[in-house]
Tab-separated table of C-alpha atoms and ligand atoms in Angstrom:
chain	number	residue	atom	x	y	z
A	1	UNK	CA	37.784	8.511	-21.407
A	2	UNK	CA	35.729	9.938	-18.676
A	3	UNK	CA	36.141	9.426	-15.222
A	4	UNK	CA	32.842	8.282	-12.956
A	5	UNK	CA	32.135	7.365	-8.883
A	6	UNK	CA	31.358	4.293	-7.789
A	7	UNK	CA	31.449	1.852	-4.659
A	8	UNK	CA	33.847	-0.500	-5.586
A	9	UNK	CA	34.367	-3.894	-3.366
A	10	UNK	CA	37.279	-5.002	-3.906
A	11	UNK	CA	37.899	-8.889	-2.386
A	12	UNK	CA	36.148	-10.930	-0.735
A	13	UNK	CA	38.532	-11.014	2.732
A	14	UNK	CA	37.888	-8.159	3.273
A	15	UNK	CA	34.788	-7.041	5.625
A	16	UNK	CA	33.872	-3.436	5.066
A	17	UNK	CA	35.890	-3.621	2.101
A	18	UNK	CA	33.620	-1.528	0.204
A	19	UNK	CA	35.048	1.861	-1.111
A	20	UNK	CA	34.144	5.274	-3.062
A	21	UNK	CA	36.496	5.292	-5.836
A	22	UNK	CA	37.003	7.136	-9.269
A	23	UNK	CA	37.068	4.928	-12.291
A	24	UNK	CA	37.105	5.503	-15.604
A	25	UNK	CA	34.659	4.234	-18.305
A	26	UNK	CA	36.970	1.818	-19.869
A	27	UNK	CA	37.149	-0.307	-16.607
A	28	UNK	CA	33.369	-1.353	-17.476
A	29	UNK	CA	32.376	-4.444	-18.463
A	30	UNK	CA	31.128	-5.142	-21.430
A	31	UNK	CA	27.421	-4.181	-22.704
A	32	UNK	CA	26.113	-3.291	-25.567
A	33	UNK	CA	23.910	-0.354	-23.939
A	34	UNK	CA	25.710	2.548	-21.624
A	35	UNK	CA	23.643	4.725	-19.253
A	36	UNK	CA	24.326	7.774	-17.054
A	37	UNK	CA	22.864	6.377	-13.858
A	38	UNK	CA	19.498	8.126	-12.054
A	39	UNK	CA	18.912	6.066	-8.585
A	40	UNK	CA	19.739	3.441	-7.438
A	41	UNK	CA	18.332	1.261	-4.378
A	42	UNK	CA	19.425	-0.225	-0.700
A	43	UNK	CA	18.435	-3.858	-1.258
A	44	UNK	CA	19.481	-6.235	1.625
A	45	UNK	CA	21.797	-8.281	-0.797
A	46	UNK	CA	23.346	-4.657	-1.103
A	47	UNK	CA	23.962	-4.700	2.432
A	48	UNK	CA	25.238	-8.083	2.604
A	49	UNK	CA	27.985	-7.394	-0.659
A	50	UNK	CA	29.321	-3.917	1.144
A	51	UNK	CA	30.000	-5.892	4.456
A	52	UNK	CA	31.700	-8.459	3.398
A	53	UNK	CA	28.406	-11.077	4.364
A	54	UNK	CA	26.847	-13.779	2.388
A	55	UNK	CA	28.492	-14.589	-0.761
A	56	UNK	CA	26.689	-12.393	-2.480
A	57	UNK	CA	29.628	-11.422	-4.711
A	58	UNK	CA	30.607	-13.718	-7.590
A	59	UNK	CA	33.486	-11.758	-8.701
A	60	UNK	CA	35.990	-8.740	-7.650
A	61	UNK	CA	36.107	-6.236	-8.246
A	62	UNK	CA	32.475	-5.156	-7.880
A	63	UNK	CA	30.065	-2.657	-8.096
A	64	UNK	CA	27.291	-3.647	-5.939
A	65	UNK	CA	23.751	-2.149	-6.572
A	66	UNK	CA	21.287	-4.815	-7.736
A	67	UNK	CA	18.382	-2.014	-8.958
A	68	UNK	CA	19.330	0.751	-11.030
A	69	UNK	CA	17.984	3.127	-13.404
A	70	UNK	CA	19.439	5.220	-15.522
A	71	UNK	CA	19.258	7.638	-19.350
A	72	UNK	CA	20.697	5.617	-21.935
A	73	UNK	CA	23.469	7.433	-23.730
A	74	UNK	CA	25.078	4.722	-26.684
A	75	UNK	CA	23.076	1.620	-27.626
A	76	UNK	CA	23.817	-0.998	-29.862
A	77	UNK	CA	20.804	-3.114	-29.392
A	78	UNK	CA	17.202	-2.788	-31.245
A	79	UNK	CA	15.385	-2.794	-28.565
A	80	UNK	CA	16.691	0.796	-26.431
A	81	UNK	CA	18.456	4.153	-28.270
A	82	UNK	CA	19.653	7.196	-26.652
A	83	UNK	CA	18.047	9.152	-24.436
A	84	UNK	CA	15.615	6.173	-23.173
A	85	UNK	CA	15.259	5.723	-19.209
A	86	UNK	CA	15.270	2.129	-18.852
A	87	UNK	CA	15.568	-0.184	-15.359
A	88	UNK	CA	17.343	-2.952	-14.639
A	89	UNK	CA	16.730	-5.325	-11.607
A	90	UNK	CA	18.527	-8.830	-10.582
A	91	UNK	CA	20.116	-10.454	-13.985
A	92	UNK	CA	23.280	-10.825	-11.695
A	93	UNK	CA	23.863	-7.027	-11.287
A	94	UNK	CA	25.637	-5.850	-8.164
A	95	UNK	CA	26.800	-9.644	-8.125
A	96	UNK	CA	28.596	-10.827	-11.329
A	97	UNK	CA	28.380	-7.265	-13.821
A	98	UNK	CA	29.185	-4.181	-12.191
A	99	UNK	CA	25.781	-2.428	-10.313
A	100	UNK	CA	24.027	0.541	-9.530
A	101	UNK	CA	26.047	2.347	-6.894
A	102	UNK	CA	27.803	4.374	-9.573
A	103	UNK	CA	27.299	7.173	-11.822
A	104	UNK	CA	27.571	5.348	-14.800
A	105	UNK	CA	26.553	1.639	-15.913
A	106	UNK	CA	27.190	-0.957	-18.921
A	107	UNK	CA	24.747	-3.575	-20.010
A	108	UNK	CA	23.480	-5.728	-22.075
A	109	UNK	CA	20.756	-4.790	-23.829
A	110	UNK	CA	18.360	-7.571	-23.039
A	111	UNK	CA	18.139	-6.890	-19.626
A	112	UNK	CA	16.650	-3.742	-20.259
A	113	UNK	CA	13.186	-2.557	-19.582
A	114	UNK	CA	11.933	1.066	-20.780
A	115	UNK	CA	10.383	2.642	-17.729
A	116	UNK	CA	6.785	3.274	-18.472
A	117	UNK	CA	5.049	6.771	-18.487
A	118	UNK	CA	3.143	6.644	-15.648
A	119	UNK	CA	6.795	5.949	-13.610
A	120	UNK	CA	9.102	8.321	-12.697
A	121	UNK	CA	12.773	7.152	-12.131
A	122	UNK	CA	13.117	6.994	-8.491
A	123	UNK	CA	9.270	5.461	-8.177
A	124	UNK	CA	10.995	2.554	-9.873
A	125	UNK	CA	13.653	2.475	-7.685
A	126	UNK	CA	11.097	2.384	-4.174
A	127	UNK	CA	9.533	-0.853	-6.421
A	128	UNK	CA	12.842	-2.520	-7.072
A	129	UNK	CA	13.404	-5.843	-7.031
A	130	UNK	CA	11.219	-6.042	-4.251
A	131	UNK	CA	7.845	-4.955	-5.845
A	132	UNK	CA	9.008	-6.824	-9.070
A	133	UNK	CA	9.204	-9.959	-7.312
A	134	UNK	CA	5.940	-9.419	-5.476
A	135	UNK	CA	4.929	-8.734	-8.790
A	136	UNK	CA	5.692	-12.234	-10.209
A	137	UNK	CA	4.194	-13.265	-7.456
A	138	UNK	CA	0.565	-12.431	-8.176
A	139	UNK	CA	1.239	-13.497	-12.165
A	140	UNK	CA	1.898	-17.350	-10.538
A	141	UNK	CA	-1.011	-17.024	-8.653
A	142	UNK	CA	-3.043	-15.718	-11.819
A	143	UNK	CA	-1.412	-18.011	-14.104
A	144	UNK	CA	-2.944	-20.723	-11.745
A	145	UNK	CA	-6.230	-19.848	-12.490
A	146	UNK	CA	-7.084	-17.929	-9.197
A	147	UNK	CA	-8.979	-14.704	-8.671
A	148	UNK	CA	-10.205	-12.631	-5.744
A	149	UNK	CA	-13.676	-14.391	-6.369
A	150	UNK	CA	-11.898	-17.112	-4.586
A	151	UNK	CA	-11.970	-15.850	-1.713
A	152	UNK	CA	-8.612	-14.262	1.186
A	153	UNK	CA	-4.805	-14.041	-0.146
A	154	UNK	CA	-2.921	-14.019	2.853
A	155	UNK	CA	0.845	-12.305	2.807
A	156	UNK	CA	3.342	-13.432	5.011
A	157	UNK	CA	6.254	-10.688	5.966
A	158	UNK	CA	3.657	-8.464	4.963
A	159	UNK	CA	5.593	-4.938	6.191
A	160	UNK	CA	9.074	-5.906	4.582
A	161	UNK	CA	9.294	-5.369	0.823
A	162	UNK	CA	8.243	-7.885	-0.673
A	163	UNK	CA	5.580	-8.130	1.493
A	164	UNK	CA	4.401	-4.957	1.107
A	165	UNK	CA	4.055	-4.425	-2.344
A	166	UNK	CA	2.482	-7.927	-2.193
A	167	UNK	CA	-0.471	-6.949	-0.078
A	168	UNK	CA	-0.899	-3.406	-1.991
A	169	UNK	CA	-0.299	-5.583	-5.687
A	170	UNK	CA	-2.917	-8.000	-4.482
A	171	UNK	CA	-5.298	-5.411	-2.826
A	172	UNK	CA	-5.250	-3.662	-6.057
A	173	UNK	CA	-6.533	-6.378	-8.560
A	174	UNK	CA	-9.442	-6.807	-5.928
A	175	UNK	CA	-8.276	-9.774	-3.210
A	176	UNK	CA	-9.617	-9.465	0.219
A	177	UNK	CA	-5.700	-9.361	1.839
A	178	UNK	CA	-4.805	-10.858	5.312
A	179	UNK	CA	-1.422	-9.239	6.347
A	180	UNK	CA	0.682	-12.242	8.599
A	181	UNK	CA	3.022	-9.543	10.368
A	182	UNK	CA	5.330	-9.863	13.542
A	183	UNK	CA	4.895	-6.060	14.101
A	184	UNK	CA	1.720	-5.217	15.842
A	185	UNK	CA	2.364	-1.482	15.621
A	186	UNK	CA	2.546	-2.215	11.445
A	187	UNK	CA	-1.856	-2.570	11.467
A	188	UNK	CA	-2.336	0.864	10.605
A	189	UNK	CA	0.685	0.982	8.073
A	190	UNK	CA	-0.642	-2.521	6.580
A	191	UNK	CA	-4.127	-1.141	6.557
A	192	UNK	CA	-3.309	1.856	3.984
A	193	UNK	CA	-1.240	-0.305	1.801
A	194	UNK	CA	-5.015	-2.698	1.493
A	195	UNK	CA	-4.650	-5.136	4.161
A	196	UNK	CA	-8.688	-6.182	5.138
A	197	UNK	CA	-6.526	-7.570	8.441
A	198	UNK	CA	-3.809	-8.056	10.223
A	199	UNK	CA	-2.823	-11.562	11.298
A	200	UNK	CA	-0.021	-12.271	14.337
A	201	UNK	CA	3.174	-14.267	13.053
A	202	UNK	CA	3.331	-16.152	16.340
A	203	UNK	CA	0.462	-17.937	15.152
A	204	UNK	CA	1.938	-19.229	12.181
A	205	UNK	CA	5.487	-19.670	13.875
A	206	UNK	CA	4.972	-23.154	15.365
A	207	UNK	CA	4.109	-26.707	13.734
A	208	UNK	CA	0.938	-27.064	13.470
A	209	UNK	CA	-1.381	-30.326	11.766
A	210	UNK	CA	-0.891	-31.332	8.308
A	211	UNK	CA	-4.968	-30.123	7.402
A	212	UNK	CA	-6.124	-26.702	9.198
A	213	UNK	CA	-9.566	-25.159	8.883
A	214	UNK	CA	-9.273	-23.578	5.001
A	215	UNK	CA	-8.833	-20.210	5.823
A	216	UNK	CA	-7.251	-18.950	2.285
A	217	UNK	CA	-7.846	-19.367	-1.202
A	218	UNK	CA	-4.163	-18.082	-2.499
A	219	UNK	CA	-0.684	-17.185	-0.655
A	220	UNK	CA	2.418	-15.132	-0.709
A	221	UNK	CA	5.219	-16.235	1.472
A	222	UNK	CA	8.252	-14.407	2.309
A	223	UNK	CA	8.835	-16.381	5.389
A	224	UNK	CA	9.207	-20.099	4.316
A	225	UNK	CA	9.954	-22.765	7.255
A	226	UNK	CA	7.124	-23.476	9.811
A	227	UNK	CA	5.503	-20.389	8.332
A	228	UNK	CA	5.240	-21.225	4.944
A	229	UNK	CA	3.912	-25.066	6.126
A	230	UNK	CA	1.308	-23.528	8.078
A	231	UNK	CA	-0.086	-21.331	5.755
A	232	UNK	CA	-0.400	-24.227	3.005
A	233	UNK	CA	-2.078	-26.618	5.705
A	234	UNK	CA	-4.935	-23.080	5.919
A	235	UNK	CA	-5.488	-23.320	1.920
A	236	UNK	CA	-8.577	-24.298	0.504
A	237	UNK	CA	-8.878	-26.573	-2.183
A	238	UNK	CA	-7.515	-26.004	-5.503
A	239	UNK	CA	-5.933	-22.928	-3.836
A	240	UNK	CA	-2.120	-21.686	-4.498
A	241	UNK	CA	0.860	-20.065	-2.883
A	242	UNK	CA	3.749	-18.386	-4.281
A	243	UNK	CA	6.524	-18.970	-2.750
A	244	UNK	CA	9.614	-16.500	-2.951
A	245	UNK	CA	11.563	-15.604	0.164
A	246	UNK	CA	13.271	-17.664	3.118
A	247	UNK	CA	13.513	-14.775	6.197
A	248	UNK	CA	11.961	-17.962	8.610
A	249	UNK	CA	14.237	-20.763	7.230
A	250	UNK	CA	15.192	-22.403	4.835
A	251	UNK	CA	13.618	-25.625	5.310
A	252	UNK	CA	9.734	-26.712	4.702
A	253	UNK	CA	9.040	-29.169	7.539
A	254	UNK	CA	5.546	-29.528	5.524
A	255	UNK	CA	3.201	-32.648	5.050
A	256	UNK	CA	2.202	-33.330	1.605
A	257	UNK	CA	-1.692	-33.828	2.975
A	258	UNK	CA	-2.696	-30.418	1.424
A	259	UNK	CA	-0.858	-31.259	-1.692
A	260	UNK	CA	-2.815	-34.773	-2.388
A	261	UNK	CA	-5.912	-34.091	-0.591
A	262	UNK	CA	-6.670	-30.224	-1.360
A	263	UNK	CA	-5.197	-29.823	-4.732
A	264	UNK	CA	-3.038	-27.406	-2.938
A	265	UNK	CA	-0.132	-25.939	-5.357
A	266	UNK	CA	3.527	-24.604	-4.192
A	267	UNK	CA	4.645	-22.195	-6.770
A	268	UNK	CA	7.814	-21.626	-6.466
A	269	UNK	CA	8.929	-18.006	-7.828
A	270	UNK	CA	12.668	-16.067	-8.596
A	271	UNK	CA	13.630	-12.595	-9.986
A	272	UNK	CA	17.227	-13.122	-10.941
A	273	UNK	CA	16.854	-14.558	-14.225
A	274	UNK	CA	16.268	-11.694	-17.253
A	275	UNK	CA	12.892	-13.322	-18.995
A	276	UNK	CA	12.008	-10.014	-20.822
A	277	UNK	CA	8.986	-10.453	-21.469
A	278	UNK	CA	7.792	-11.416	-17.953
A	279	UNK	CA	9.912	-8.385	-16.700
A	280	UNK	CA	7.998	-5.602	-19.440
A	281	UNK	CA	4.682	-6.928	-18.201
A	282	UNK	CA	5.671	-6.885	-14.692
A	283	UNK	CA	6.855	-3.098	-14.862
A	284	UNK	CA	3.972	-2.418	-17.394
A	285	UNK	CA	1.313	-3.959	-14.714
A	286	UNK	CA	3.170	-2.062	-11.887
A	287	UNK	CA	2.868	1.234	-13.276
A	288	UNK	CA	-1.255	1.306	-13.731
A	289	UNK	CA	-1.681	-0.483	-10.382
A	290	UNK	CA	0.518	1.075	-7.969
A	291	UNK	CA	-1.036	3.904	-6.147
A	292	UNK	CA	1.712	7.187	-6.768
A	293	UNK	CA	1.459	8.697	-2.975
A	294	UNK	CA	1.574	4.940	-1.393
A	295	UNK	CA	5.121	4.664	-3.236
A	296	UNK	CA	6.220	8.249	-1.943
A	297	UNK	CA	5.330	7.129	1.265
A	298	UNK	CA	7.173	3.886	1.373
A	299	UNK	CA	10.672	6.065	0.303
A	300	UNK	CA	13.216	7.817	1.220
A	301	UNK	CA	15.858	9.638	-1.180
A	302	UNK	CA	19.442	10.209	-0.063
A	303	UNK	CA	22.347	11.145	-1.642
A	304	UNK	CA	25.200	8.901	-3.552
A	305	UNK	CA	27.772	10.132	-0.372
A	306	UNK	CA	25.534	8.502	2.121
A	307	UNK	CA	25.089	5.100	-0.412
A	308	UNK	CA	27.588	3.223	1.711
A	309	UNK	CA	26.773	3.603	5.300
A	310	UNK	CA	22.855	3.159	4.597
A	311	UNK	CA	23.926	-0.087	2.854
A	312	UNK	CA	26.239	-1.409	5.564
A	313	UNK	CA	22.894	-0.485	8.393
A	314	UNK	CA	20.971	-2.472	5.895
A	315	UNK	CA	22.280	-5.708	7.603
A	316	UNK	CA	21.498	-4.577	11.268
A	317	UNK	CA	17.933	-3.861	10.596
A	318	UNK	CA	18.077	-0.255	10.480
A	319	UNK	CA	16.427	0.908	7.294
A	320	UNK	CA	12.661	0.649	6.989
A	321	UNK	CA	10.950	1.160	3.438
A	322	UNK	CA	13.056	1.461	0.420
A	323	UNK	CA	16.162	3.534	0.563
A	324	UNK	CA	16.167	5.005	-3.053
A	325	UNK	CA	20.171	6.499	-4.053
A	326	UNK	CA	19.914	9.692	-6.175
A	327	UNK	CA	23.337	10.045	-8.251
A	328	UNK	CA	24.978	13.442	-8.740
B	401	LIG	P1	12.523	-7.552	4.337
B	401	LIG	O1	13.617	-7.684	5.342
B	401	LIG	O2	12.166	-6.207	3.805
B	401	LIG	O3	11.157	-8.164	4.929
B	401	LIG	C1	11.072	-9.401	5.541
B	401	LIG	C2	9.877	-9.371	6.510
B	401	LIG	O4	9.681	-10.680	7.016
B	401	LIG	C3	10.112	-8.498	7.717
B	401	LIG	O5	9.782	-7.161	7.484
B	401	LIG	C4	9.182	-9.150	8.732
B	401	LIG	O6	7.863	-8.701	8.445
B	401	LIG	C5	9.238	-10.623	8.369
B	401	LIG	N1	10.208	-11.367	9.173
B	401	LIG	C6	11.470	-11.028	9.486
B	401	LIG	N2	12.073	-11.996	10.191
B	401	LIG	C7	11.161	-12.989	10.320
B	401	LIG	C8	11.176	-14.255	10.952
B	401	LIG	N3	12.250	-14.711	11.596
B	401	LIG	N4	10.068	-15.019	10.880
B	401	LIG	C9	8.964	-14.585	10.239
B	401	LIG	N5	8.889	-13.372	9.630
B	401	LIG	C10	9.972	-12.595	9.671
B	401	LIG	O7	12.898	-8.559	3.152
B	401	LIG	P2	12.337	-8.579	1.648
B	401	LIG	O8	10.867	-8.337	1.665
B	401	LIG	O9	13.183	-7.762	0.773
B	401	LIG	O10	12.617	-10.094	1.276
B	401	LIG	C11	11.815	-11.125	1.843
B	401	LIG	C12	12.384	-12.461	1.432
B	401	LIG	O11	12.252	-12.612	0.023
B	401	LIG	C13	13.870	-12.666	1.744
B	401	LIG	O12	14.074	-13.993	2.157
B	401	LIG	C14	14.552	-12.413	0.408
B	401	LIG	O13	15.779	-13.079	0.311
B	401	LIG	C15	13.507	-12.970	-0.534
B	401	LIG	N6	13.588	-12.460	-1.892
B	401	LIG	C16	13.595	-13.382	-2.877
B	401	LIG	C17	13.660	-12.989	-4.172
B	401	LIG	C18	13.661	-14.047	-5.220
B	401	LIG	O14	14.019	-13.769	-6.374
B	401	LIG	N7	13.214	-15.257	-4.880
B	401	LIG	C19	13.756	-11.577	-4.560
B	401	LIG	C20	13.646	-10.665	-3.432
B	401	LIG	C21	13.584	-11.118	-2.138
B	401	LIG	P3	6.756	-8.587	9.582
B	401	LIG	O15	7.385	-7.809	10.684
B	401	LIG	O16	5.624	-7.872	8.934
B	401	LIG	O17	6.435	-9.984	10.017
């Protein structure tokens, strides 16, 4: 049986428990697909499994890694065969089955998505779960009906990940994007990804009234809390916003005034859970709309050695853009 590297975790008492280790193939779990992993990426969940935070991991040992993708080499599953490059994102990876951070992988099969053409491996690494989500973000929003004949979708946590590829995702099918961001410096970066403008987080950041003037016709929030209230109390009627990430809070100290007088909608969206289907159209939509040189610019390749101390900076706010892993 061969021998691979990985970053194992090994219990949960352990901060900085996270290790390089050899294992062999046999120590996998089970799958009905194996790959040779390609890249991997530095998600914050990562960060928060290799330090010991959060309780991220559901099991031990563990390879973390929650994106990876990888050249299939045995399948037992109609839907891949050998020699495939195929991408796997959430589905409990790098939290209950063994992740990315190693050389090799096991999966089930129907977690699998076959990297379109127009991708290259370590492009769908910089999207990740991040531009995935973001992704099923702007299918809520179309499933509701809206288009950019509406009128503004406004992103909140614009420059993180999620953000990001929301604002370039959304620019791309033709919305007029406002970009909330708490990083004034971020207008120019916000601007080439298709913001139309920038808007200043403080001004979302306290409560405001239950009805605002109607300032957007469909949302993305990252932010949640005070944020996420605000922004639905600025949506015009029949308008929607996706909601996905909690970076603000938690809570939603929200009045349900926009709800019962605007039509207003909350749609709440995940990207754990496999749904195939959703996940193929996702990665198929990705590929034509993403613009090539925007991802290149967004990423930065490093090597499997330096996996574990980019992941543990992860955590202290030191990585900006998507840290893609390239595996010997
Ligand atoms: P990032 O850390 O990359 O980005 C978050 C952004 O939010 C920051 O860049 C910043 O943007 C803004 N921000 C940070 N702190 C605050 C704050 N206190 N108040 C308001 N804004 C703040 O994270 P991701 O984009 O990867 O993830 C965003 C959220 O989405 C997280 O909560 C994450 O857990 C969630 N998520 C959920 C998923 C799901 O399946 N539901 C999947 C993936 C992520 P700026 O400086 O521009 O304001």
């Amino acid at each position: 049986m061969t021998s691979f590297k990985a970053i194992r975790i090994d219990s949960a008492d352990a901060p900085d428990g996270a290790r390089y280790v050899e294992m062999s193939e046999d120590a996998l779990m089970p799958g009905d697909v194996d790959l040779d992993v390609l890249y991997s990426a530095i998600n914050y969940k990562d960060g928060l499994a290799v330090t010991g935070k959060g309780r991220v991991v559901r099991r031990f040992p563990m390879i973390p890694g929650v994106d990876l993708v990888g050249r299939v080499t045995r399948a037992a599953h109609p839907d891949v065969a050998p020699g495939d490059v195929v991408v796997a994102t959430g589905c409990g990876i790098g939290e209950a089955h063994y992740g990315g951070f190693a050389q090799k992988a096991r999966l089930p099969g129907d977690w699998l998505v076959k990297l379109p053409e127009r991708l290259t491996p370590a492009r769908a690494m910089t999207v990740g779960t991040a531009g995935l989500t973001a992704m099923f973000c702007v299918f809520a929003l179309e499933r509701h009906g809206l288009t950019p004949a509406a009128g503004t979708a406004v992103v909140s946590g614009a420059s993180g990940g999620v953000g990001s590829f929301a604002v370039a995702l959304l620019a791309s099918a033709g919305w007029r994007v406002a970009a909330i961001t708490g990083h004034a410096a971020e207008g120019d970066y916000l601007r080439s990804i298709g913001a139309a403008e920038s808007l200043a987080r403080d001004d979302f950041s306290q409560p405001g009234k239950a009805l605002q003037t109607q300032r957007f016709a469909a949302g993305v929030d990252t932010v949640g809390g005070v944020t996420l209230a605000n922004i639905l109390s600025q949506t015009a009627f029949d308008g929607a916003v996706a909601a996905t990430g909690n970076v603000g809070g938690m809570d939603l100290p929200a009045s349900v005034a926009p709800f019962i007088l605007r039509g207003v909608s909350l749609l709440g969206v995940e990207s754990v859970r496999p749904r195939i289907a959703l996940r193929r159209a996702a990665w198929a939509r990705i590929a034509t709309d993403l613009d090539a040189a925007m991802m290149d610019a967004m990423c930065e390749i490093i090597p499997f050695d330096q996996a574990l101390e980019r992941a543990r900076s992860i955590v202290t706010g030191k990585i900006r853009g998507r840290v893609v892993i390239e595996m010997p």
